[in-house]
mmCIF file with all atom_site columns, C-alpha atoms in Angstrom:
data_model
loop_
_atom_site.group_PDB
_atom_site.id
_atom_site.type_symbol
_atom_site.label_atom_id
_atom_site.label_alt_id
_atom_site.label_comp_id
_atom_site.label_asym_id
_atom_site.label_entity_id
_atom_site.label_seq_id
_atom_site.pdbx_PDB_ins_code
_atom_site.Cartn_x
_atom_site.Cartn_y
_atom_site.Cartn_z
_atom_site.occupancy
_atom_site.B_iso_or_equiv
_atom_site.pdbx_formal_charge
_atom_site.auth_seq_id
_atom_site.auth_comp_id
_atom_site.auth_asym_id
_atom_site.auth_atom_id
_atom_site.pdbx_PDB_model_num
ATOM 1   C CA . MET A 1 1   ? -0.151  0.158  0.081  1.00 88.00 ? 124 MET A CA 1
ATOM 2   C CA . GLN A 1 2   ? 0.985   3.327  -0.508 1.00 91.00 ? 125 GLN A CA 1
ATOM 3   C CA . THR A 1 3   ? 0.301   6.824  1.089  1.00 94.00 ? 126 THR A CA 1
ATOM 4   C CA . THR A 1 4   ? 1.480   10.465 1.145  1.00 95.00 ? 127 THR A CA 1
ATOM 5   C CA . TRP A 1 5   ? 2.132   12.694 4.173  1.00 97.00 ? 128 TRP A CA 1
ATOM 6   C CA . VAL A 1 6   ? 2.639   16.437 3.777  1.00 96.00 ? 129 VAL A CA 1
ATOM 7   C CA . VAL A 1 7   ? 4.540   18.701 6.335  1.00 95.00 ? 130 VAL A CA 1
ATOM 8   C CA . VAL A 1 8   ? 2.870   22.201 6.208  1.00 94.00 ? 131 VAL A CA 1
ATOM 9   C CA . PRO A 1 9   ? 3.502   25.477 7.876  1.00 92.00 ? 132 PRO A CA 1
ATOM 10  C CA . THR A 1 10  ? 0.948   26.607 10.157 1.00 93.00 ? 133 THR A CA 1
ATOM 11  C CA . CYS A 1 11  ? 2.445   29.986 11.281 1.00 93.00 ? 134 CYS A CA 1
ATOM 12  C CA . LEU A 1 12  ? 5.686   31.794 11.110 1.00 93.00 ? 135 LEU A CA 1
ATOM 13  C CA . PRO A 1 13  ? 8.480   29.967 13.070 1.00 94.00 ? 136 PRO A CA 1
ATOM 14  C CA . GLU A 1 14  ? 9.987   31.464 16.001 1.00 96.00 ? 137 GLU A CA 1
ATOM 15  C CA . ILE A 1 15  ? 13.509  33.175 15.550 1.00 97.00 ? 138 ILE A CA 1
ATOM 16  C CA . LEU A 1 16  ? 16.462  31.958 17.493 1.00 97.00 ? 139 LEU A CA 1
ATOM 17  C CA . ARG A 1 17  ? 18.760  34.787 18.183 1.00 96.00 ? 140 ARG A CA 1
ATOM 18  C CA . ARG A 1 18  ? 20.071  36.361 21.650 1.00 95.00 ? 141 ARG A CA 1
ATOM 19  C CA . CYS A 1 19  ? 18.215  39.149 22.879 1.00 96.00 ? 142 CYS A CA 1
ATOM 20  C CA . HIS A 1 20  ? 20.884  41.912 23.950 1.00 93.00 ? 143 HIS A CA 1
ATOM 21  C CA . VAL A 1 21  ? 18.395  43.353 26.530 1.00 95.00 ? 144 VAL A CA 1
ATOM 22  C CA . CYS A 1 22  ? 16.856  40.264 28.590 1.00 94.00 ? 145 CYS A CA 1
ATOM 23  C CA . ALA A 1 23  ? 19.043  37.342 27.219 1.00 87.00 ? 146 ALA A CA 1
ATOM 24  C CA . SER A 1 24  ? 16.267  35.489 25.949 1.00 95.00 ? 147 SER A CA 1
ATOM 25  C CA . GLU A 1 25  ? 16.933  33.722 22.908 1.00 95.00 ? 148 GLU A CA 1
ATOM 26  C CA . ARG A 1 26  ? 13.552  33.549 20.991 1.00 97.00 ? 149 ARG A CA 1
ATOM 27  C CA . PHE A 1 27  ? 11.882  36.138 18.646 1.00 97.00 ? 150 PHE A CA 1
ATOM 28  C CA . ARG A 1 28  ? 8.565   36.277 17.078 1.00 96.00 ? 151 ARG A CA 1
ATOM 29  C CA . THR A 1 29  ? 7.531   38.179 13.866 1.00 93.00 ? 152 THR A CA 1
ATOM 30  C CA . SER A 1 30  ? 4.094   39.120 12.424 1.00 87.00 ? 153 SER A CA 1
ATOM 31  C CA . GLY A 1 31  ? 5.479   39.780 9.133  1.00 91.00 ? 154 GLY A CA 1
ATOM 32  C CA . LYS A 1 32  ? 5.814   43.499 9.402  1.00 95.00 ? 155 LYS A CA 1
ATOM 33  C CA . PHE A 1 33  ? 8.659   45.213 7.175  1.00 97.00 ? 156 PHE A CA 1
ATOM 34  C CA . ARG A 1 34  ? 10.373  48.751 7.570  1.00 97.00 ? 157 ARG A CA 1
ATOM 35  C CA . VAL A 1 35  ? 11.695  50.080 4.436  1.00 96.00 ? 158 VAL A CA 1
ATOM 36  C CA . ASN A 1 36  ? 13.769  53.149 4.303  1.00 95.00 ? 159 ASN A CA 1
ATOM 37  C CA . ALA A 1 37  ? 15.009  55.058 1.131  1.00 91.00 ? 160 ALA A CA 1
ATOM 38  C CA . ASN A 1 38  ? 18.114  57.188 1.006  1.00 89.00 ? 161 ASN A CA 1
ATOM 39  C CA . HIS A 1 39  ? 18.213  58.757 -2.388 1.00 86.00 ? 162 HIS A CA 1
ATOM 40  C CA . LYS A 1 40  ? 18.444  55.936 -4.911 1.00 90.00 ? 163 LYS A CA 1
ATOM 41  C CA . LEU A 1 41  ? 19.448  53.324 -2.142 1.00 95.00 ? 164 LEU A CA 1
ATOM 42  C CA . LEU A 1 42  ? 17.067  51.365 -0.095 1.00 95.00 ? 165 LEU A CA 1
ATOM 43  C CA . ASP A 1 43  ? 17.314  49.482 2.812  1.00 96.00 ? 166 ASP A CA 1
ATOM 44  C CA . ALA A 1 44  ? 14.579  46.691 4.179  1.00 97.00 ? 167 ALA A CA 1
ATOM 45  C CA . TRP A 1 45  ? 14.162  45.146 7.381  1.00 98.00 ? 168 TRP A CA 1
ATOM 46  C CA . LEU A 1 46  ? 11.922  42.378 8.772  1.00 97.00 ? 169 LEU A CA 1
ATOM 47  C CA . LEU A 1 47  ? 10.827  43.183 12.261 1.00 97.00 ? 170 LEU A CA 1
ATOM 48  C CA . ALA A 1 48  ? 10.735  40.764 15.328 1.00 97.00 ? 171 ALA A CA 1
ATOM 49  C CA . LEU A 1 49  ? 9.867   41.002 18.745 1.00 97.00 ? 172 LEU A CA 1
ATOM 50  C CA . CYS A 1 50  ? 11.707  39.338 21.749 1.00 97.00 ? 173 CYS A CA 1
ATOM 51  C CA . THR A 1 51  ? 9.248   36.906 23.519 1.00 96.00 ? 174 THR A CA 1
ATOM 52  C CA . GLY A 1 52  ? 10.817  37.859 26.895 1.00 96.00 ? 175 GLY A CA 1
ATOM 53  C CA . CYS A 1 53  ? 10.853  41.773 26.851 1.00 96.00 ? 176 CYS A CA 1
ATOM 54  C CA . GLU A 1 54  ? 9.385   42.601 23.400 1.00 95.00 ? 177 GLU A CA 1
ATOM 55  C CA . GLU A 1 55  ? 12.459  44.626 22.361 1.00 95.00 ? 178 GLU A CA 1
ATOM 56  C CA . THR A 1 56  ? 12.265  44.922 18.410 1.00 96.00 ? 179 THR A CA 1
ATOM 57  C CA . ILE A 1 57  ? 15.097  43.752 16.240 1.00 96.00 ? 180 ILE A CA 1
ATOM 58  C CA . LYS A 1 58  ? 15.587  44.379 12.697 1.00 96.00 ? 181 LYS A CA 1
ATOM 59  C CA . LEU A 1 59  ? 16.630  41.546 10.451 1.00 97.00 ? 182 LEU A CA 1
ATOM 60  C CA . THR A 1 60  ? 18.001  42.726 7.156  1.00 97.00 ? 183 THR A CA 1
ATOM 61  C CA . VAL A 1 61  ? 16.544  41.913 4.134  1.00 96.00 ? 184 VAL A CA 1
ATOM 62  C CA . LEU A 1 62  ? 17.956  44.536 1.577  1.00 96.00 ? 185 LEU A CA 1
ATOM 63  C CA . GLU A 1 63  ? 21.029  46.808 2.576  1.00 95.00 ? 186 GLU A CA 1
ATOM 64  C CA . ARG A 1 64  ? 22.039  49.818 0.359  1.00 95.00 ? 187 ARG A CA 1
ATOM 65  C CA . THR A 1 65  ? 20.457  48.358 -2.605 1.00 95.00 ? 188 THR A CA 1
ATOM 66  C CA . ASN A 1 66  ? 19.773  50.408 -5.753 1.00 95.00 ? 189 ASN A CA 1
ATOM 67  C CA . VAL A 1 67  ? 16.059  50.818 -6.127 1.00 92.00 ? 190 VAL A CA 1
ATOM 68  C CA . ARG A 1 68  ? 16.169  50.217 -9.815 1.00 92.00 ? 191 ARG A CA 1
ATOM 69  C CA . SER A 1 69  ? 17.546  46.770 -9.238 1.00 95.00 ? 192 SER A CA 1
ATOM 70  C CA . ILE A 1 70  ? 14.736  45.771 -7.032 1.00 94.00 ? 193 ILE A CA 1
ATOM 71  C CA . ARG A 1 71  ? 11.711  43.728 -8.714 1.00 94.00 ? 194 ARG A CA 1
ATOM 72  C CA . PRO A 1 72  ? 8.600   46.007 -8.321 1.00 94.00 ? 195 PRO A CA 1
ATOM 73  C CA . GLU A 1 73  ? 6.713   42.843 -7.080 1.00 95.00 ? 196 GLU A CA 1
ATOM 74  C CA . LEU A 1 74  ? 9.163   42.487 -4.278 1.00 95.00 ? 197 LEU A CA 1
ATOM 75  C CA . LEU A 1 75  ? 8.889   46.517 -3.486 1.00 94.00 ? 198 LEU A CA 1
ATOM 76  C CA . ASP A 1 76  ? 5.110   46.069 -3.254 1.00 95.00 ? 199 ASP A CA 1
ATOM 77  C CA . ARG A 1 77  ? 5.266   42.982 -0.986 1.00 96.00 ? 200 ARG A CA 1
ATOM 78  C CA . LEU A 1 78  ? 7.624   44.693 1.357  1.00 96.00 ? 201 LEU A CA 1
ATOM 79  C CA . HIS A 1 79  ? 5.222   47.755 1.504  1.00 95.00 ? 202 HIS A CA 1
ATOM 80  C CA . ARG A 1 80  ? 2.014   45.758 1.912  1.00 95.00 ? 203 ARG A CA 1
ATOM 81  C CA . ASN A 1 81  ? 3.904   43.810 4.893  1.00 94.00 ? 204 ASN A CA 1
ATOM 82  C CA . ASP A 1 82  ? 3.326   40.408 2.891  1.00 92.00 ? 205 ASP A CA 1
ATOM 83  C CA . PRO A 1 83  ? 3.466   37.655 5.459  1.00 87.00 ? 206 PRO A CA 1
ATOM 84  C CA . GLY A 1 84  ? 4.032   35.096 2.660  1.00 89.00 ? 207 GLY A CA 1
ATOM 85  C CA . LEU A 1 85  ? 7.082   37.114 1.766  1.00 94.00 ? 208 LEU A CA 1
ATOM 86  C CA . ALA A 1 86  ? 8.286   36.987 5.462  1.00 94.00 ? 209 ALA A CA 1
ATOM 87  C CA . ALA A 1 87  ? 7.778   33.122 5.477  1.00 91.00 ? 210 ALA A CA 1
ATOM 88  C CA . GLU A 1 88  ? 10.026  33.032 2.229  1.00 92.00 ? 211 GLU A CA 1
ATOM 89  C CA . LEU A 1 89  ? 12.588  35.151 3.557  1.00 94.00 ? 212 LEU A CA 1
ATOM 90  C CA . LEU A 1 90  ? 12.933  33.324 6.754  1.00 94.00 ? 213 LEU A CA 1
ATOM 91  C CA . GLN A 1 91  ? 13.545  30.271 4.853  1.00 90.00 ? 214 GLN A CA 1
ATOM 92  C CA . ASP A 1 92  ? 16.296  31.875 2.687  1.00 92.00 ? 215 ASP A CA 1
ATOM 93  C CA . PRO A 1 93  ? 19.673  30.610 3.847  1.00 92.00 ? 216 PRO A CA 1
ATOM 94  C CA . THR A 1 94  ? 21.237  33.991 2.658  1.00 94.00 ? 217 THR A CA 1
ATOM 95  C CA . VAL A 1 95  ? 18.808  36.143 5.037  1.00 95.00 ? 218 VAL A CA 1
ATOM 96  C CA . ARG A 1 96  ? 19.423  33.613 7.952  1.00 95.00 ? 219 ARG A CA 1
ATOM 97  C CA . ARG A 1 97  ? 23.441  33.622 7.627  1.00 95.00 ? 220 ARG A CA 1
ATOM 98  C CA . ARG A 1 98  ? 23.248  37.547 7.265  1.00 95.00 ? 221 ARG A CA 1
ATOM 99  C CA . ASN A 1 99  ? 21.406  37.993 10.460 1.00 97.00 ? 222 ASN A CA 1
ATOM 100 C CA . HIS A 1 100 ? 22.968  35.172 12.402 1.00 96.00 ? 223 HIS A CA 1
ATOM 101 C CA . ILE A 1 101 ? 19.549  33.449 13.111 1.00 96.00 ? 224 ILE A CA 1
ATOM 102 C CA . ALA A 1 102 ? 17.998  30.045 13.250 1.00 95.00 ? 225 ALA A CA 1
ATOM 103 C CA . LEU A 1 103 ? 14.530  28.879 13.235 1.00 94.00 ? 226 LEU A CA 1
ATOM 104 C CA . ASP A 1 104 ? 12.330  26.976 15.496 1.00 94.00 ? 227 ASP A CA 1
ATOM 105 C CA . TRP A 1 105 ? 9.282   25.187 13.774 1.00 92.00 ? 228 TRP A CA 1
ATOM 106 C CA . ARG A 1 106 ? 8.278   23.103 16.508 1.00 88.00 ? 229 ARG A CA 1
ATOM 107 C CA . ASP A 1 107 ? 4.698   24.860 16.907 1.00 90.00 ? 230 ASP A CA 1
ATOM 108 C CA . ALA A 1 108 ? 4.783   26.266 13.518 1.00 92.00 ? 231 ALA A CA 1
ATOM 109 C CA . ARG A 1 109 ? 4.114   23.186 11.533 1.00 94.00 ? 232 ARG A CA 1
ATOM 110 C CA . ARG A 1 110 ? 1.652   20.239 11.147 1.00 94.00 ? 233 ARG A CA 1
ATOM 111 C CA . LEU A 1 111 ? 1.661   16.737 9.482  1.00 95.00 ? 234 LEU A CA 1
ATOM 112 C CA . GLU A 1 112 ? -1.105  16.164 7.221  1.00 95.00 ? 235 GLU A CA 1
ATOM 113 C CA . THR A 1 113 ? -1.666  12.472 6.403  1.00 90.00 ? 236 THR A CA 1
ATOM 114 C CA . SER A 1 114 ? -4.023  10.457 4.240  1.00 71.00 ? 237 SER A CA 1
ATOM 115 C CA . GLY A 1 115 ? -5.106  6.868  3.905  1.00 51.00 ? 238 GLY A CA 1
ATOM 116 C CA . PRO A 1 116 ? -3.322  4.458  2.000  1.00 46.00 ? 239 PRO A CA 1
ATOM 117 C CA . ALA A 1 117 ? -3.755  5.163  -1.927 1.00 41.00 ? 240 ALA A CA 1
ATOM 118 C CA . SER A 1 118 ? -3.806  1.680  -3.411 1.00 36.00 ? 241 SER A CA 1
ATOM 119 C CA . PRO A 1 119 ? -5.819  0.886  -6.533 1.00 33.00 ? 242 PRO A CA 1
ATOM 120 C CA . ASP A 1 120 ? -8.073  -1.232 -4.770 1.00 37.00 ? 243 ASP A CA 1
ATOM 121 C CA . THR A 1 121 ? -9.126  1.375  -2.184 1.00 36.00 ? 244 THR A CA 1
ATOM 122 C CA . GLU A 1 122 ? -10.860 4.770  -2.168 1.00 38.00 ? 245 GLU A CA 1
ATOM 123 C CA . ASP A 1 123 ? -9.867  7.095  0.919  1.00 40.00 ? 246 ASP A CA 1
ATOM 124 C CA . VAL A 1 124 ? -12.484 8.988  2.839  1.00 39.00 ? 247 VAL A CA 1
ATOM 125 C CA . PRO A 1 125 ? -10.272 11.907 4.247  1.00 42.00 ? 248 PRO A CA 1
ATOM 126 C CA . GLY A 1 126 ? -10.129 11.823 8.131  1.00 44.00 ? 249 GLY A CA 1
ATOM 127 C CA . GLU A 1 127 ? -11.742 8.414  8.400  1.00 43.00 ? 250 GLU A CA 1
ATOM 128 C CA . ARG A 1 128 ? -8.371  6.523  8.909  1.00 45.00 ? 251 ARG A CA 1
ATOM 129 C CA . THR A 1 129 ? -5.379  7.656  10.837 1.00 50.00 ? 252 THR A CA 1
ATOM 130 C CA . PRO A 1 130 ? -2.084  6.406  9.741  1.00 52.00 ? 253 PRO A CA 1
ATOM 131 C CA . ALA A 1 131 ? -1.871  4.359  13.110 1.00 54.00 ? 254 ALA A CA 1
ATOM 132 C CA . ASP A 1 132 ? -5.180  2.639  11.959 1.00 54.00 ? 255 ASP A CA 1
ATOM 133 C CA . VAL A 1 133 ? -3.539  1.967  8.598  1.00 49.00 ? 256 VAL A CA 1
ATOM 134 C CA . ALA A 1 134 ? -0.356  0.368  9.990  1.00 55.00 ? 257 ALA A CA 1
ATOM 135 C CA . ALA A 1 135 ? -2.324  -1.602 12.414 1.00 51.00 ? 258 ALA A CA 1
ATOM 136 C CA . ALA A 1 136 ? -4.605  -3.011 9.861  1.00 50.00 ? 259 ALA A CA 1
ATOM 137 C CA . GLN A 1 137 ? -1.815  -4.218 7.718  1.00 54.00 ? 260 GLN A CA 1
ATOM 138 C CA . PRO A 1 138 ? -1.762  -7.889 7.145  1.00 52.00 ? 261 PRO A CA 1
ATOM 139 C CA . GLU A 1 139 ? 1.448   -9.599 8.258  1.00 61.00 ? 262 GLU A CA 1
ATOM 140 C CA . GLY A 1 140 ? 4.173   -9.560 5.770  1.00 66.00 ? 263 GLY A CA 1
ATOM 141 C CA . GLU A 1 141 ? 2.783   -6.643 3.846  1.00 84.00 ? 264 GLU A CA 1
ATOM 142 C CA . THR A 1 142 ? 4.479   -3.123 3.408  1.00 92.00 ? 265 THR A CA 1
ATOM 143 C CA . LEU A 1 143 ? 3.162   0.310  3.643  1.00 94.00 ? 266 LEU A CA 1
ATOM 144 C CA . GLU A 1 144 ? 5.211   2.809  1.393  1.00 95.00 ? 267 GLU A CA 1
ATOM 145 C CA . VAL A 1 145 ? 5.051   6.511  2.748  1.00 96.00 ? 268 VAL A CA 1
ATOM 146 C CA . SER A 1 146 ? 6.011   9.410  0.571  1.00 96.00 ? 269 SER A CA 1
ATOM 147 C CA . VAL A 1 147 ? 6.642   12.637 2.778  1.00 97.00 ? 270 VAL A CA 1
ATOM 148 C CA . ARG A 1 148 ? 6.462   15.983 1.090  1.00 96.00 ? 271 ARG A CA 1
ATOM 149 C CA . PHE A 1 149 ? 7.432   19.317 2.298  1.00 95.00 ? 272 PHE A CA 1
ATOM 150 C CA . ALA A 1 150 ? 5.237   22.063 1.461  1.00 91.00 ? 273 ALA A CA 1
ATOM 151 C CA . ALA A 1 151 ? 7.981   24.411 2.848  1.00 88.00 ? 274 ALA A CA 1
ATOM 152 C CA . ARG A 1 152 ? 11.554  24.073 3.774  1.00 86.00 ? 275 ARG A CA 1
ATOM 153 C CA . ILE A 1 153 ? 10.842  22.922 7.330  1.00 91.00 ? 276 ILE A CA 1
ATOM 154 C CA . PRO A 1 154 ? 13.718  21.107 9.002  1.00 91.00 ? 277 PRO A CA 1
ATOM 155 C CA . VAL A 1 155 ? 12.484  17.762 10.847 1.00 93.00 ? 278 VAL A CA 1
ATOM 156 C CA . ARG A 1 156 ? 13.974  14.592 12.135 1.00 93.00 ? 279 ARG A CA 1
ATOM 157 C CA . PRO A 1 157 ? 12.379  11.735 10.269 1.00 95.00 ? 280 PRO A CA 1
ATOM 158 C CA . VAL A 1 158 ? 12.313  9.583  13.181 1.00 95.00 ? 281 VAL A CA 1
ATOM 159 C CA . ARG A 1 159 ? 10.234  12.191 15.253 1.00 94.00 ? 282 ARG A CA 1
ATOM 160 C CA . LEU A 1 160 ? 8.009   12.967 12.224 1.00 95.00 ? 283 LEU A CA 1
ATOM 161 C CA . ILE A 1 161 ? 7.454   8.975  11.812 1.00 96.00 ? 284 ILE A CA 1
ATOM 162 C CA . ALA A 1 162 ? 6.449   8.736  15.567 1.00 95.00 ? 285 ALA A CA 1
ATOM 163 C CA . ASP A 1 163 ? 3.960   11.463 15.323 1.00 93.00 ? 286 ASP A CA 1
ATOM 164 C CA . GLY A 1 164 ? 2.339   9.960  12.198 1.00 94.00 ? 287 GLY A CA 1
ATOM 165 C CA . PHE A 1 165 ? 1.785   6.538  13.788 1.00 93.00 ? 288 PHE A CA 1
ATOM 166 C CA . GLY A 1 166 ? 1.259   7.840  17.207 1.00 93.00 ? 289 GLY A CA 1
ATOM 167 C CA . LEU A 1 167 ? 4.418   5.928  18.607 1.00 94.00 ? 290 LEU A CA 1
ATOM 168 C CA . SER A 1 168 ? 7.390   6.864  20.672 1.00 95.00 ? 291 SER A CA 1
ATOM 169 C CA . ARG A 1 169 ? 10.569  7.768  19.121 1.00 93.00 ? 292 ARG A CA 1
ATOM 170 C CA . ALA A 1 170 ? 12.014  4.832  21.004 1.00 95.00 ? 293 ALA A CA 1
ATOM 171 C CA . GLU A 1 171 ? 9.369   2.523  19.203 1.00 96.00 ? 294 GLU A CA 1
ATOM 172 C CA . VAL A 1 172 ? 10.356  4.001  15.659 1.00 95.00 ? 295 VAL A CA 1
ATOM 173 C CA . GLU A 1 173 ? 14.109  3.462  16.640 1.00 95.00 ? 296 GLU A CA 1
ATOM 174 C CA . ARG A 1 174 ? 13.530  -0.030 17.430 1.00 95.00 ? 297 ARG A CA 1
ATOM 175 C CA . LEU A 1 175 ? 11.512  -0.703 14.225 1.00 95.00 ? 298 LEU A CA 1
ATOM 176 C CA . VAL A 1 176 ? 14.583  0.942  12.284 1.00 95.00 ? 299 VAL A CA 1
ATOM 177 C CA . ALA A 1 177 ? 17.071  -1.301 14.168 1.00 95.00 ? 300 ALA A CA 1
ATOM 178 C CA . GLU A 1 178 ? 14.804  -4.407 13.492 1.00 94.00 ? 301 GLU A CA 1
ATOM 179 C CA . GLY A 1 179 ? 14.897  -3.477 9.682  1.00 94.00 ? 302 GLY A CA 1
ATOM 180 C CA . ASN A 1 180 ? 10.943  -3.174 9.607  1.00 95.00 ? 303 ASN A CA 1
ATOM 181 C CA . LEU A 1 181 ? 11.326  0.785  9.078  1.00 95.00 ? 304 LEU A CA 1
ATOM 182 C CA . VAL A 1 182 ? 13.613  1.446  6.066  1.00 95.00 ? 305 VAL A CA 1
ATOM 183 C CA . SER A 1 183 ? 14.371  4.455  3.738  1.00 95.00 ? 306 SER A CA 1
ATOM 184 C CA . THR A 1 184 ? 17.343  5.436  1.476  1.00 93.00 ? 307 THR A CA 1
ATOM 185 C CA . VAL A 1 185 ? 17.708  8.471  3.770  1.00 94.00 ? 308 VAL A CA 1
ATOM 186 C CA . ARG A 1 186 ? 19.162  8.656  7.178  1.00 92.00 ? 309 ARG A CA 1
ATOM 187 C CA . LEU A 1 187 ? 16.146  8.602  9.474  1.00 92.00 ? 310 LEU A CA 1
ATOM 188 C CA . SER A 1 188 ? 17.946  9.921  12.364 1.00 88.00 ? 311 SER A CA 1
ATOM 189 C CA . GLY A 1 189 ? 19.136  13.224 10.981 1.00 88.00 ? 312 GLY A CA 1
ATOM 190 C CA . LYS A 1 190 ? 17.469  16.403 10.070 1.00 90.00 ? 313 LYS A CA 1
ATOM 191 C CA . LEU A 1 191 ? 15.827  16.575 6.551  1.00 91.00 ? 314 LEU A CA 1
ATOM 192 C CA . SER A 1 192 ? 13.793  19.426 4.647  1.00 90.00 ? 315 SER A CA 1
ATOM 193 C CA . ALA A 1 193 ? 13.255  17.666 1.325  1.00 92.00 ? 316 ALA A CA 1
ATOM 194 C CA . ASP A 1 194 ? 10.970  15.112 0.226  1.00 96.00 ? 317 ASP A CA 1
ATOM 195 C CA . PHE A 1 195 ? 11.809  11.366 1.040  1.00 96.00 ? 318 PHE A CA 1
ATOM 196 C CA . THR A 1 196 ? 9.928   8.159  1.032  1.00 96.00 ? 319 THR A CA 1
ATOM 197 C CA . PHE A 1 197 ? 10.112  5.290  3.621  1.00 97.00 ? 320 PHE A CA 1
ATOM 198 C CA . THR A 1 198 ? 8.739   1.838  3.972  1.00 96.00 ? 321 THR A CA 1
ATOM 199 C CA . PHE A 1 199 ? 7.142   0.329  6.883  1.00 95.00 ? 322 PHE A CA 1
ATOM 200 C CA . LYS A 1 200 ? 7.133   -3.619 7.033  1.00 89.00 ? 323 LYS A CA 1
ATOM 201 C CA . ARG A 1 201 ? 4.795   -5.442 9.259  1.00 73.00 ? 324 ARG A CA 1
#
């Protein structure tokens, strides 16, 4: 049997960077930008608030950039405080490196699952959980799961699989060790790209 899981963002992730005021290490952003023009040069920042003291920091998006070199669509999205643009920029490795930040997606994502997509079955969304599907598998059969990412959200496959099947991480690691959970990718590391794994019952 085959099924597909999708990792989707539910909101903007928390930003991990040390606050110089209260020593907190977490900031949140509502997706608001500040744009400043100096003659033909433009600066743009994404604003974020410390979760401890609400100090505002500015994450550099554009720095001393000639206005003519900026796409009109990008300028418009900056002026409109487009939350979609904030999400895109936070996922941009260049922006993260420039601002010395990391992201915490723990409470900003969810796993969407569907029932088995086999030729003989027609799924009714929401009727069967992945745990139900796994439990209903006849002995010796395999379930192939394709995991897709709607955004570049780094996750540990072992944790994702545990969440999807309603198992503990230790149980998933045991299944991997026994060879009943296999993949071409390393399941114990972090991934943000599509992958497939097979569950053998």
